[in-house]
Amino acid sequence: MAAFLRLDGIGAEALTGDEVFSRDLALSPWPEFFEKAKADLVHPPGYYLLLKLFLSPGEHSALAGRALSLLSGVGLVAAVALWGWRERRLLFPATVAALLVAVNETQIFYSQQTRSYALYALLVWAIASLFGRRARALERSVWPLAVLAVGAVYVHYVAGVYLAGLGAAALLGLWGKAPARRFLQAGAITVALFLPWVWLAIGVYQDKGGLEDNLGWAGVASLYDLASIYARYAGLPPVNRGVTIAVALSGAFVAYALWSLAKRRGEERLFELEAAAILAIVPPLLLFLASRRPEMVGIFGVRHLLPSQAFWAITAAYGLAAAVEDVRRRAPALAPAAAAAGLAILLSLPSFEEWALAGQTRRLPYDAVANYVAAHADAAPVYSANAHSIGLPVEYYAHGRFVTHRSPAELATAPERLLLIYRPDAPAEKEVFESLAARGWGVCSAEAFPAGPDENYAPVAATMAKSCATP
């Protein structure tokens, strides 16, 4: 089911600017590859390196570029289910959680993208899996944790937040001496192996003005944004009252799970589920606080916190199982009804997503933009208001049918007549349009391309000329 949902309709989904950038970087010759990877301030090179090894030279298939994420997304579902087969007490929670991850729209979205997030989520889950069977893997050797930790931070910087959350709990003695010792050792290995990359990238960081200049567009996260993250974990989009419903229902199960875990002692404890509960709650809160004043680090977002969705799902599913077990002890006759009701609540939440999106385009139709522009490019040169976000994907789907002029300098000396592709809801791109309008260019004709409800920036292709300006 996970594979079907991720493959269904993927061929109709246009590549985004970030995806085209990832492909171009991965297909670059080795010297150029390292320079481009170093210049990408907000992402480490691990995913690009794996993608480069994954793609054959000259590969043009969009599906080939997305295959690594598809495998990672399906692999995550399998890895979640595996917890139930390894620990029989988690069979029900792990099966339900695997189902919730399989049908979660956010997980499906990033499993269909030529980006690092699906692989990043899988690696973080693998790290938490080391706590299975009372952390015996951590007792035997440091290397599984060290290898996964190094791989995770080289795929995504925010993996460090997840490692810090687990490491802090381990060092506080939550799981005994062996995990604490292993996290210290693995932390030292990870820092030693990651410092060379930091040393190479620090110059780019300084030249580009640091994280604030490059992530400032993310803004300050609100409490509603935080609640929306947890709503998406449950599978509910941010529709009217949907956030409140999702957080209240799934949050109640998570709270019951925490209460139940706190009561377990000795051999009854489930180390991996304790780790899952920490990673479901702590990283989102840390990134939320980091995005607030005075820190203002704009890394709070569902993609950076994608690993927490699976942890939230299994914690909520365990809370349901614990609640049903408590009902069974006190009122055996009510247990089947309680199980059915709770399961219906958890599994029905994602159906709201499908209902809300029914019949609507879900992504940005850059392929349609390219086809429209190709039909009108002979009449006017083509300009893009943003080289990366709209210029790259439209150029990718142009297949050489037209040339897209992208530099601000070219816009400053724009011709009498041009075709501008931009996204009106993106402030910087709207400024380009308004600047041209202020300098005497009017709109002769325009075509808007509807995007899905999860996308904020629907593209527009506007033919502009001074002869079309209104008096």
Tab-separated table of C-alpha atoms in Angstrom:
chain	number	residue	atom	x	y	z
A	1	MET	CA	0.000	0.000	0.000
A	2	ALA	CA	2.821	2.424	0.850
A	3	ALA	CA	4.457	1.793	-2.526
A	4	PHE	CA	1.155	2.175	-4.396
A	5	LEU	CA	0.267	5.485	-2.721
A	6	ARG	CA	3.728	6.889	-3.437
A	7	LEU	CA	3.812	5.752	-7.066
A	8	ASP	CA	0.200	6.619	-7.843
A	9	GLY	CA	0.157	9.748	-9.989
A	10	ILE	CA	3.829	10.557	-9.463
A	11	GLY	CA	4.392	10.886	-13.200
A	12	ALA	CA	1.848	13.710	-13.338
A	13	GLU	CA	3.595	15.725	-10.616
A	14	ALA	CA	5.958	18.356	-12.000
A	15	LEU	CA	9.461	18.725	-10.592
A	16	THR	CA	9.961	21.755	-8.344
A	17	GLY	CA	12.903	24.145	-8.364
A	18	ASP	CA	14.486	22.355	-5.410
A	19	GLU	CA	14.199	19.024	-7.213
A	20	VAL	CA	15.735	20.329	-10.427
A	21	PHE	CA	18.547	21.861	-8.367
A	22	SER	CA	19.190	18.496	-6.666
A	23	ARG	CA	19.302	16.705	-10.026
A	24	ASP	CA	21.580	19.287	-11.621
A	25	LEU	CA	23.961	19.156	-8.670
A	26	ALA	CA	24.042	15.350	-8.595
A	27	LEU	CA	24.695	15.115	-12.342
A	28	SER	CA	27.521	17.685	-12.259
A	29	PRO	CA	31.141	16.559	-12.852
A	30	TRP	CA	32.968	15.795	-9.599
A	31	PRO	CA	34.917	19.095	-9.203
A	32	GLU	CA	31.801	21.132	-9.994
A	33	PHE	CA	29.734	18.850	-7.744
A	34	PHE	CA	31.791	19.679	-4.653
A	35	GLU	CA	31.737	23.414	-5.362
A	36	LYS	CA	27.958	23.430	-5.829
A	37	ALA	CA	27.401	21.274	-2.741
A	38	LYS	CA	29.543	23.611	-0.682
A	39	ALA	CA	27.617	26.615	-1.996
A	40	ASP	CA	24.279	25.125	-0.859
A	41	LEU	CA	24.418	26.629	2.608
A	42	VAL	CA	21.332	25.028	4.126
A	43	HIS	CA	21.909	21.385	3.117
A	44	PRO	CA	24.900	19.109	3.736
A	45	PRO	CA	26.240	17.044	0.809
A	46	GLY	CA	25.283	13.511	1.880
A	47	TYR	CA	22.009	13.258	-0.021
A	48	TYR	CA	23.471	14.810	-3.165
A	49	LEU	CA	26.355	12.329	-3.044
A	50	LEU	CA	23.994	9.353	-2.759
A	51	LEU	CA	21.827	10.787	-5.543
A	52	LYS	CA	24.913	11.160	-7.740
A	53	LEU	CA	25.743	7.501	-7.200
A	54	PHE	CA	22.083	6.623	-7.809
A	55	LEU	CA	21.719	8.433	-11.155
A	56	SER	CA	23.485	7.467	-14.347
A	57	PRO	CA	25.256	10.286	-16.269
A	58	GLY	CA	22.857	12.131	-18.525
A	59	GLU	CA	19.812	10.711	-16.717
A	60	HIS	CA	16.731	12.796	-17.601
A	61	SER	CA	13.922	10.757	-16.060
A	62	ALA	CA	12.117	12.558	-13.240
A	63	LEU	CA	11.197	9.199	-11.693
A	64	ALA	CA	14.844	8.095	-11.560
A	65	GLY	CA	15.710	11.161	-9.494
A	66	ARG	CA	12.824	10.457	-7.142
A	67	ALA	CA	13.609	6.743	-6.752
A	68	LEU	CA	15.897	7.228	-3.737
A	69	SER	CA	13.151	9.075	-1.865
A	70	LEU	CA	10.543	6.522	-2.941
A	71	LEU	CA	12.653	3.681	-1.576
A	72	SER	CA	13.296	5.614	1.639
A	73	GLY	CA	9.596	6.384	2.117
A	74	VAL	CA	8.532	2.786	1.628
A	75	GLY	CA	11.488	1.669	3.743
A	76	LEU	CA	10.296	3.854	6.610
A	77	VAL	CA	6.889	2.156	6.596
A	78	ALA	CA	8.583	-1.253	6.670
A	79	ALA	CA	10.939	-0.137	9.452
A	80	VAL	CA	8.010	1.063	11.578
A	81	ALA	CA	6.192	-2.242	11.116
A	82	LEU	CA	9.394	-4.117	11.980
A	83	TRP	CA	9.226	-2.834	15.571
A	84	GLY	CA	6.130	-4.954	16.069
A	85	TRP	CA	7.789	-8.129	14.840
A	86	ARG	CA	10.862	-7.528	16.972
A	87	GLU	CA	8.917	-6.696	20.147
A	88	ARG	CA	5.594	-8.507	20.395
A	89	ARG	CA	4.209	-5.988	22.882
A	90	LEU	CA	4.464	-3.404	20.097
A	91	LEU	CA	2.811	-5.497	17.379
A	92	PHE	CA	-0.473	-3.574	17.456
A	93	PRO	CA	1.031	-0.045	17.864
A	94	ALA	CA	3.681	-0.666	15.202
A	95	THR	CA	1.150	-2.046	12.712
A	96	VAL	CA	-1.221	0.881	13.223
A	97	ALA	CA	1.664	3.373	13.079
A	98	ALA	CA	2.986	1.825	9.859
A	99	LEU	CA	-0.480	2.242	8.356
A	100	LEU	CA	-0.635	5.878	9.498
A	101	VAL	CA	2.806	6.583	8.006
A	102	ALA	CA	1.847	4.807	4.780
A	103	VAL	CA	-1.247	6.982	4.215
A	104	ASN	CA	0.104	10.266	5.614
A	105	GLU	CA	-0.039	12.912	2.895
A	106	THR	CA	3.083	14.718	4.122
A	107	GLN	CA	5.101	11.488	4.107
A	108	ILE	CA	3.809	10.666	0.622
A	109	PHE	CA	4.696	14.150	-0.627
A	110	TYR	CA	8.331	13.977	0.462
A	111	SER	CA	8.636	10.370	-0.721
A	112	GLN	CA	7.850	11.725	-4.197
A	113	GLN	CA	10.446	14.504	-4.124
A	114	THR	CA	14.047	14.560	-5.328
A	115	ARG	CA	15.032	15.931	-1.932
A	116	SER	CA	16.653	14.601	1.213
A	117	TYR	CA	13.729	14.500	3.641
A	118	ALA	CA	12.448	10.930	3.181
A	119	LEU	CA	15.959	9.500	3.566
A	120	TYR	CA	16.553	11.744	6.577
A	121	ALA	CA	13.372	10.444	8.262
A	122	LEU	CA	14.422	6.838	7.638
A	123	LEU	CA	17.888	7.380	9.140
A	124	VAL	CA	16.499	9.004	12.295
A	125	TRP	CA	14.060	6.105	12.716
A	126	ALA	CA	16.971	3.673	12.343
A	127	ILE	CA	18.808	5.477	15.160
A	128	ALA	CA	15.798	5.139	17.470
A	129	SER	CA	15.569	1.459	16.521
A	130	LEU	CA	18.898	0.848	18.270
A	131	PHE	CA	17.000	1.142	21.568
A	132	GLY	CA	15.027	-2.015	20.788
A	133	ARG	CA	15.223	-4.956	23.199
A	134	ARG	CA	16.464	-2.712	25.980
A	135	ALA	CA	19.212	-1.133	23.853
A	136	ARG	CA	21.217	-4.331	23.403
A	137	ALA	CA	22.665	-3.038	20.122
A	138	LEU	CA	24.073	-0.046	21.994
A	139	GLU	CA	25.558	-2.311	24.640
A	140	ARG	CA	27.389	-4.429	22.064
A	141	SER	CA	29.059	-1.719	19.948
A	142	VAL	CA	29.197	2.008	19.303
A	143	TRP	CA	29.565	1.659	15.531
A	144	PRO	CA	25.922	1.197	14.470
A	145	LEU	CA	25.018	4.420	16.285
A	146	ALA	CA	28.120	6.246	15.028
A	147	VAL	CA	27.580	5.250	11.383
A	148	LEU	CA	23.887	6.191	11.455
A	149	ALA	CA	24.589	9.469	13.276
A	150	VAL	CA	27.265	10.539	10.790
A	151	GLY	CA	25.037	9.546	7.881
A	152	ALA	CA	22.050	11.411	9.303
A	153	VAL	CA	23.847	14.733	9.881
A	154	TYR	CA	25.461	14.535	6.443
A	155	VAL	CA	21.990	14.088	4.932
A	156	HIS	CA	20.309	16.839	6.984
A	157	TYR	CA	21.629	19.248	9.580
A	158	VAL	CA	18.488	19.030	11.735
A	159	ALA	CA	19.316	15.385	12.429
A	160	GLY	CA	21.655	16.896	15.019
A	161	VAL	CA	18.598	18.098	16.957
A	162	TYR	CA	17.203	14.554	17.088
A	163	LEU	CA	20.573	13.176	18.171
A	164	ALA	CA	20.820	15.876	20.831
A	165	GLY	CA	17.362	14.979	22.176
A	166	LEU	CA	18.230	11.304	22.513
A	167	GLY	CA	21.733	12.036	23.752
A	168	ALA	CA	20.483	14.344	26.501
A	169	ALA	CA	18.024	11.701	27.711
A	170	ALA	CA	20.754	9.046	27.636
A	171	LEU	CA	23.248	11.213	29.517
A	172	LEU	CA	20.612	11.929	32.160
A	173	GLY	CA	20.581	8.200	32.835
A	174	LEU	CA	17.160	7.372	31.419
A	175	TRP	CA	18.381	4.090	29.929
A	176	GLY	CA	21.374	3.251	32.108
A	177	LYS	CA	25.126	3.544	31.667
A	178	ALA	CA	25.697	1.757	28.351
A	179	PRO	CA	23.551	4.072	26.151
A	180	ALA	CA	25.038	7.132	27.869
A	181	ARG	CA	28.555	5.893	27.171
A	182	ARG	CA	27.723	5.020	23.566
A	183	PHE	CA	26.198	8.448	22.897
A	184	LEU	CA	29.326	10.140	24.219
A	185	GLN	CA	31.507	7.963	22.001
A	186	ALA	CA	29.266	8.311	18.943
A	187	GLY	CA	29.013	12.058	19.513
A	188	ALA	CA	32.791	12.384	19.502
A	189	ILE	CA	33.063	10.320	16.298
A	190	THR	CA	30.295	12.316	14.607
A	191	VAL	CA	31.843	15.663	15.506
A	192	ALA	CA	35.283	14.519	14.335
A	193	LEU	CA	33.944	13.330	10.975
A	194	PHE	CA	31.602	16.285	10.450
A	195	LEU	CA	34.078	19.053	11.301
A	196	PRO	CA	35.895	18.809	7.932
A	197	TRP	CA	32.672	19.657	6.139
A	198	VAL	CA	31.969	22.526	8.537
A	199	TRP	CA	35.469	23.844	7.852
A	200	LEU	CA	34.842	23.775	4.095
A	201	ALA	CA	31.397	25.373	4.350
A	202	ILE	CA	32.185	28.104	6.886
A	203	GLY	CA	33.467	30.450	4.202
A	204	VAL	CA	30.237	30.114	2.232
A	205	TYR	CA	28.288	30.704	5.445
A	206	GLN	CA	30.138	33.986	6.000
A	207	ASP	CA	29.870	35.102	2.361
A	208	LYS	CA	26.125	34.455	2.237
A	209	GLY	CA	25.337	36.253	5.482
A	210	GLY	CA	24.688	33.165	7.589
A	211	LEU	CA	21.428	31.414	8.317
A	212	GLU	CA	19.440	34.547	9.082
A	213	ASP	CA	19.821	35.954	5.561
A	214	ASN	CA	19.146	32.599	3.914
A	215	LEU	CA	16.278	31.362	6.086
A	216	GLY	CA	14.753	34.649	7.143
A	217	TRP	CA	11.865	34.112	4.719
A	218	ALA	CA	10.529	31.415	7.080
A	219	GLY	CA	9.481	34.068	9.587
A	220	VAL	CA	8.485	33.601	13.216
A	221	ALA	CA	6.530	30.445	14.068
A	222	SER	CA	3.262	30.888	15.962
A	223	LEU	CA	1.511	28.482	18.311
A	224	TYR	CA	-0.897	27.756	15.469
A	225	ASP	CA	2.072	26.732	13.300
A	226	LEU	CA	3.204	24.361	16.048
A	227	ALA	CA	-0.293	22.887	16.342
A	228	SER	CA	-0.446	22.521	12.548
A	229	ILE	CA	2.709	20.411	12.637
A	230	TYR	CA	1.082	17.981	15.065
A	231	ALA	CA	-2.113	18.028	12.997
A	232	ARG	CA	-0.146	16.935	9.958
A	233	TYR	CA	1.445	14.173	12.004
A	234	ALA	CA	-2.063	12.850	12.592
A	235	GLY	CA	-2.851	13.195	8.896
A	236	LEU	CA	-5.154	16.207	9.030
A	237	PRO	CA	-4.555	19.285	6.847
A	238	PRO	CA	-4.790	22.782	8.383
A	239	VAL	CA	-8.484	23.230	7.495
A	240	ASN	CA	-11.051	24.967	9.684
A	241	ARG	CA	-11.117	23.291	13.099
A	242	GLY	CA	-9.013	20.464	11.669
A	243	VAL	CA	-5.949	21.452	13.668
A	244	THR	CA	-7.874	21.490	16.936
A	245	ILE	CA	-9.525	18.139	16.198
A	246	ALA	CA	-6.276	16.418	15.225
A	247	VAL	CA	-4.211	17.745	18.113
A	248	ALA	CA	-6.947	17.016	20.658
A	249	LEU	CA	-7.598	13.450	19.508
A	250	SER	CA	-4.111	12.223	18.676
A	251	GLY	CA	-2.645	14.298	21.528
A	252	ALA	CA	-4.917	12.526	24.000
A	253	PHE	CA	-3.540	9.164	22.877
A	254	VAL	CA	0.041	10.458	23.104
A	255	ALA	CA	-0.594	11.764	26.625
A	256	TYR	CA	-2.015	8.384	27.655
A	257	ALA	CA	1.050	6.688	26.181
A	258	LEU	CA	3.378	8.896	28.235
A	259	TRP	CA	1.410	8.110	31.397
A	260	SER	CA	1.498	4.395	30.641
A	261	LEU	CA	5.240	4.403	29.881
A	262	ALA	CA	5.942	6.242	33.129
A	263	LYS	CA	4.300	3.392	35.075
A	264	ARG	CA	6.499	0.669	33.570
A	265	ARG	CA	9.413	-0.569	35.646
A	266	GLY	CA	12.349	-2.913	35.111
A	267	GLU	CA	11.907	-5.507	32.381
A	268	GLU	CA	8.496	-4.061	31.497
A	269	ARG	CA	10.051	-0.890	30.091
A	270	LEU	CA	10.056	-0.318	26.336
A	271	PHE	CA	13.226	1.660	25.620
A	272	GLU	CA	12.495	2.163	21.918
A	273	LEU	CA	9.033	3.540	22.629
A	274	GLU	CA	10.451	5.915	25.237
A	275	ALA	CA	12.906	7.126	22.592
A	276	ALA	CA	10.035	7.487	20.105
A	277	ALA	CA	8.021	9.602	22.548
A	278	ILE	CA	10.999	11.903	23.097
A	279	LEU	CA	11.553	12.332	19.347
A	280	ALA	CA	7.844	12.913	18.717
A	281	ILE	CA	7.714	15.858	21.104
A	282	VAL	CA	11.128	17.392	21.820
A	283	PRO	CA	12.509	18.304	18.343
A	284	PRO	CA	9.346	20.177	17.248
A	285	LEU	CA	9.376	22.142	20.506
A	286	LEU	CA	13.098	22.942	20.204
A	287	LEU	CA	12.784	24.164	16.618
A	288	PHE	CA	9.675	26.145	17.519
A	289	LEU	CA	11.536	27.917	20.336
A	290	ALA	CA	14.554	28.498	18.069
A	291	SER	CA	12.324	30.258	15.536
A	292	ARG	CA	11.063	32.693	18.159
A	293	ARG	CA	12.753	35.890	19.222
A	294	PRO	CA	15.551	36.528	20.023
A	295	GLU	CA	17.100	33.487	18.255
A	296	MET	CA	14.963	33.733	15.073
A	297	VAL	CA	16.508	30.689	13.360
A	298	GLY	CA	14.036	29.991	10.564
A	299	ILE	CA	14.229	26.196	10.436
A	300	PHE	CA	10.804	25.412	11.895
A	301	GLY	CA	8.778	23.542	9.299
A	302	VAL	CA	7.111	20.214	8.649
A	303	ARG	CA	9.853	19.009	6.281
A	304	HIS	CA	12.606	19.567	8.855
A	305	LEU	CA	10.507	17.690	11.405
A	306	LEU	CA	9.361	14.896	9.106
A	307	PRO	CA	10.928	12.136	11.272
A	308	SER	CA	8.670	13.103	14.179
A	309	GLN	CA	5.534	12.090	12.260
A	310	ALA	CA	6.347	8.390	12.516
A	311	PHE	CA	7.317	8.745	16.181
A	312	TRP	CA	4.078	10.607	16.911
A	313	ALA	CA	2.088	7.894	15.114
A	314	ILE	CA	3.568	4.977	17.056
A	315	THR	CA	3.318	6.841	20.371
A	316	ALA	CA	-0.356	7.642	19.724
A	317	ALA	CA	-1.032	4.059	18.632
A	318	TYR	CA	0.613	2.754	21.792
A	319	GLY	CA	-1.535	5.142	23.847
A	320	LEU	CA	-4.610	3.647	22.197
A	321	ALA	CA	-3.398	0.107	22.956
A	322	ALA	CA	-2.649	1.012	26.583
A	323	ALA	CA	-6.061	2.640	27.016
A	324	VAL	CA	-7.845	-0.402	25.584
A	325	GLU	CA	-5.853	-2.703	27.863
A	326	ASP	CA	-6.821	-0.633	30.902
A	327	VAL	CA	-10.477	-0.724	29.834
A	328	ARG	CA	-10.243	-4.502	29.380
A	329	ARG	CA	-9.024	-4.930	32.942
A	330	ARG	CA	-11.785	-2.808	34.438
A	331	ALA	CA	-14.691	-3.540	32.079
A	332	PRO	CA	-13.924	-6.460	29.737
A	333	ALA	CA	-17.190	-6.109	27.868
A	334	LEU	CA	-16.316	-2.574	26.775
A	335	ALA	CA	-12.820	-3.373	25.492
A	336	PRO	CA	-13.798	-4.336	21.907
A	337	ALA	CA	-15.904	-1.195	21.544
A	338	ALA	CA	-13.106	0.966	22.974
A	339	ALA	CA	-10.575	-0.598	20.604
A	340	ALA	CA	-12.839	-0.121	17.596
A	341	ALA	CA	-13.645	3.492	18.507
A	342	GLY	CA	-10.028	4.439	19.152
A	343	LEU	CA	-8.793	2.739	16.011
A	344	ALA	CA	-11.513	4.424	13.978
A	345	ILE	CA	-10.434	7.820	15.310
A	346	LEU	CA	-6.754	7.293	14.512
A	347	LEU	CA	-7.337	5.837	11.059
A	348	SER	CA	-10.074	8.287	10.078
A	349	LEU	CA	-7.926	11.383	10.573
A	350	PRO	CA	-5.979	10.896	7.319
A	351	SER	CA	-9.262	10.484	5.435
A	352	PHE	CA	-10.020	14.147	6.170
A	353	GLU	CA	-6.961	14.972	4.069
A	354	GLU	CA	-8.309	13.043	1.096
A	355	TRP	CA	-11.722	14.663	1.536
A	356	ALA	CA	-10.242	18.150	1.715
A	357	LEU	CA	-8.108	17.630	-1.393
A	358	ALA	CA	-10.612	15.661	-3.475
A	359	GLY	CA	-10.522	16.665	-7.127
A	360	GLN	CA	-7.875	19.344	-6.666
A	361	THR	CA	-4.405	19.759	-8.109
A	362	ARG	CA	-1.905	19.034	-5.341
A	363	ARG	CA	1.381	20.441	-6.627
A	364	LEU	CA	2.754	23.247	-8.753
A	365	PRO	CA	2.094	22.649	-12.483
A	366	TYR	CA	5.423	23.877	-13.848
A	367	ASP	CA	5.130	21.524	-16.824
A	368	ALA	CA	1.893	23.263	-17.816
A	369	VAL	CA	3.592	26.648	-17.398
A	370	ALA	CA	6.412	25.526	-19.704
A	371	ASN	CA	3.959	24.333	-22.358
A	372	TYR	CA	2.080	27.640	-22.238
A	373	VAL	CA	5.279	29.674	-22.421
A	374	ALA	CA	6.585	27.587	-25.337
A	375	ALA	CA	3.452	28.480	-27.306
A	376	HIS	CA	4.011	32.206	-26.687
A	377	ALA	CA	7.803	32.486	-26.547
A	378	ASP	CA	8.141	33.545	-30.187
A	379	ALA	CA	6.210	36.735	-29.475
A	380	ALA	CA	8.316	37.889	-26.494
A	381	PRO	CA	11.491	36.882	-24.625
A	382	VAL	CA	10.876	34.939	-21.414
A	383	TYR	CA	11.923	36.214	-17.985
A	384	SER	CA	11.529	34.559	-14.590
A	385	ALA	CA	11.120	36.522	-11.371
A	386	ASN	CA	12.974	33.864	-9.369
A	387	ALA	CA	15.800	31.897	-10.957
A	388	HIS	CA	15.584	28.969	-8.552
A	389	SER	CA	11.970	28.502	-7.546
A	390	ILE	CA	10.234	29.041	-10.878
A	391	GLY	CA	12.994	29.528	-13.458
A	392	LEU	CA	14.656	26.135	-12.915
A	393	PRO	CA	11.565	23.896	-13.157
A	394	VAL	CA	10.061	25.781	-16.104
A	395	GLU	CA	13.391	25.610	-17.931
A	396	TYR	CA	13.616	21.885	-17.162
A	397	TYR	CA	10.241	21.254	-18.811
A	398	ALA	CA	11.060	23.598	-21.697
A	399	HIS	CA	13.354	20.922	-23.195
A	400	GLY	CA	15.178	23.603	-25.151
A	401	ARG	CA	12.057	25.136	-26.692
A	402	PHE	CA	12.868	28.564	-25.267
A	403	VAL	CA	15.500	30.351	-23.191
A	404	THR	CA	14.615	31.790	-19.786
A	405	HIS	CA	16.378	35.014	-18.824
A	406	ARG	CA	16.838	35.016	-15.094
A	407	SER	CA	19.260	37.601	-13.778
A	408	PRO	CA	18.084	40.807	-12.058
A	409	ALA	CA	20.415	42.743	-14.345
A	410	GLU	CA	18.485	41.519	-17.378
A	411	LEU	CA	15.215	42.547	-15.764
A	412	ALA	CA	16.660	45.997	-15.133
A	413	THR	CA	17.145	46.387	-18.890
A	414	ALA	CA	13.997	44.573	-19.958
A	415	PRO	CA	12.805	44.840	-23.580
A	416	GLU	CA	9.682	46.675	-24.674
A	417	ARG	CA	7.733	43.416	-24.629
A	418	LEU	CA	8.375	40.327	-22.471
A	419	LEU	CA	6.742	37.267	-20.950
A	420	LEU	CA	7.206	37.172	-17.173
A	421	ILE	CA	6.721	33.984	-15.161
A	422	TYR	CA	6.263	34.646	-11.467
A	423	ARG	CA	4.267	33.681	-8.372
A	424	PRO	CA	2.121	36.588	-7.120
A	425	ASP	CA	1.978	35.255	-3.554
A	426	ALA	CA	5.786	35.191	-3.273
A	427	PRO	CA	6.658	38.727	-2.053
A	428	ALA	CA	10.007	39.045	-3.859
A	429	GLU	CA	8.512	37.872	-7.159
A	430	LYS	CA	5.526	40.169	-6.792
A	431	GLU	CA	7.990	43.035	-6.340
A	432	VAL	CA	9.551	42.216	-9.724
A	433	PHE	CA	6.133	42.401	-11.373
A	434	GLU	CA	5.255	45.631	-9.569
A	435	SER	CA	8.630	47.141	-10.466
A	436	LEU	CA	7.993	46.512	-14.154
A	437	ALA	CA	4.477	47.930	-13.834
A	438	ALA	CA	5.837	51.040	-12.118
A	439	ARG	CA	8.328	51.529	-14.952
A	440	GLY	CA	5.639	51.496	-17.616
A	441	TRP	CA	4.990	47.874	-18.547
A	442	GLY	CA	1.341	46.864	-18.675
A	443	VAL	CA	-0.234	43.407	-18.803
A	444	CYS	CA	-1.340	42.426	-22.296
A	445	SER	CA	-2.481	38.949	-21.306
A	446	ALA	CA	-1.950	36.555	-18.416
A	447	GLU	CA	-2.544	32.913	-17.609
A	448	ALA	CA	-2.843	31.647	-14.029
A	449	PHE	CA	-2.064	28.032	-13.177
A	450	PRO	CA	-3.980	26.713	-10.144
A	451	ALA	CA	-1.954	24.839	-7.560
A	452	GLY	CA	-2.957	22.480	-4.807
A	453	PRO	CA	-4.221	23.683	-1.418
A	454	ASP	CA	-0.921	22.696	0.199
A	455	GLU	CA	0.964	25.046	-2.138
A	456	ASN	CA	0.992	28.761	-1.399
A	457	TYR	CA	2.589	30.009	-4.608
A	458	ALA	CA	0.552	29.319	-7.751
A	459	PRO	CA	2.452	30.471	-10.875
A	460	VAL	CA	1.334	33.035	-13.444
A	461	ALA	CA	2.637	33.717	-16.957
A	462	ALA	CA	2.061	37.354	-17.943
A	463	THR	CA	2.838	38.959	-21.287
A	464	MET	CA	3.828	42.552	-20.523
A	465	ALA	CA	4.588	45.478	-22.806
A	466	LYS	CA	4.808	49.241	-22.601
A	467	SER	CA	2.189	49.435	-25.325
A	468	CYS	CA	-0.255	47.647	-23.000
A	469	ALA	CA	0.164	50.100	-20.132
A	470	THR	CA	-3.006	51.884	-19.076
A	471	PRO	CA	-2.885	55.685	-19.330
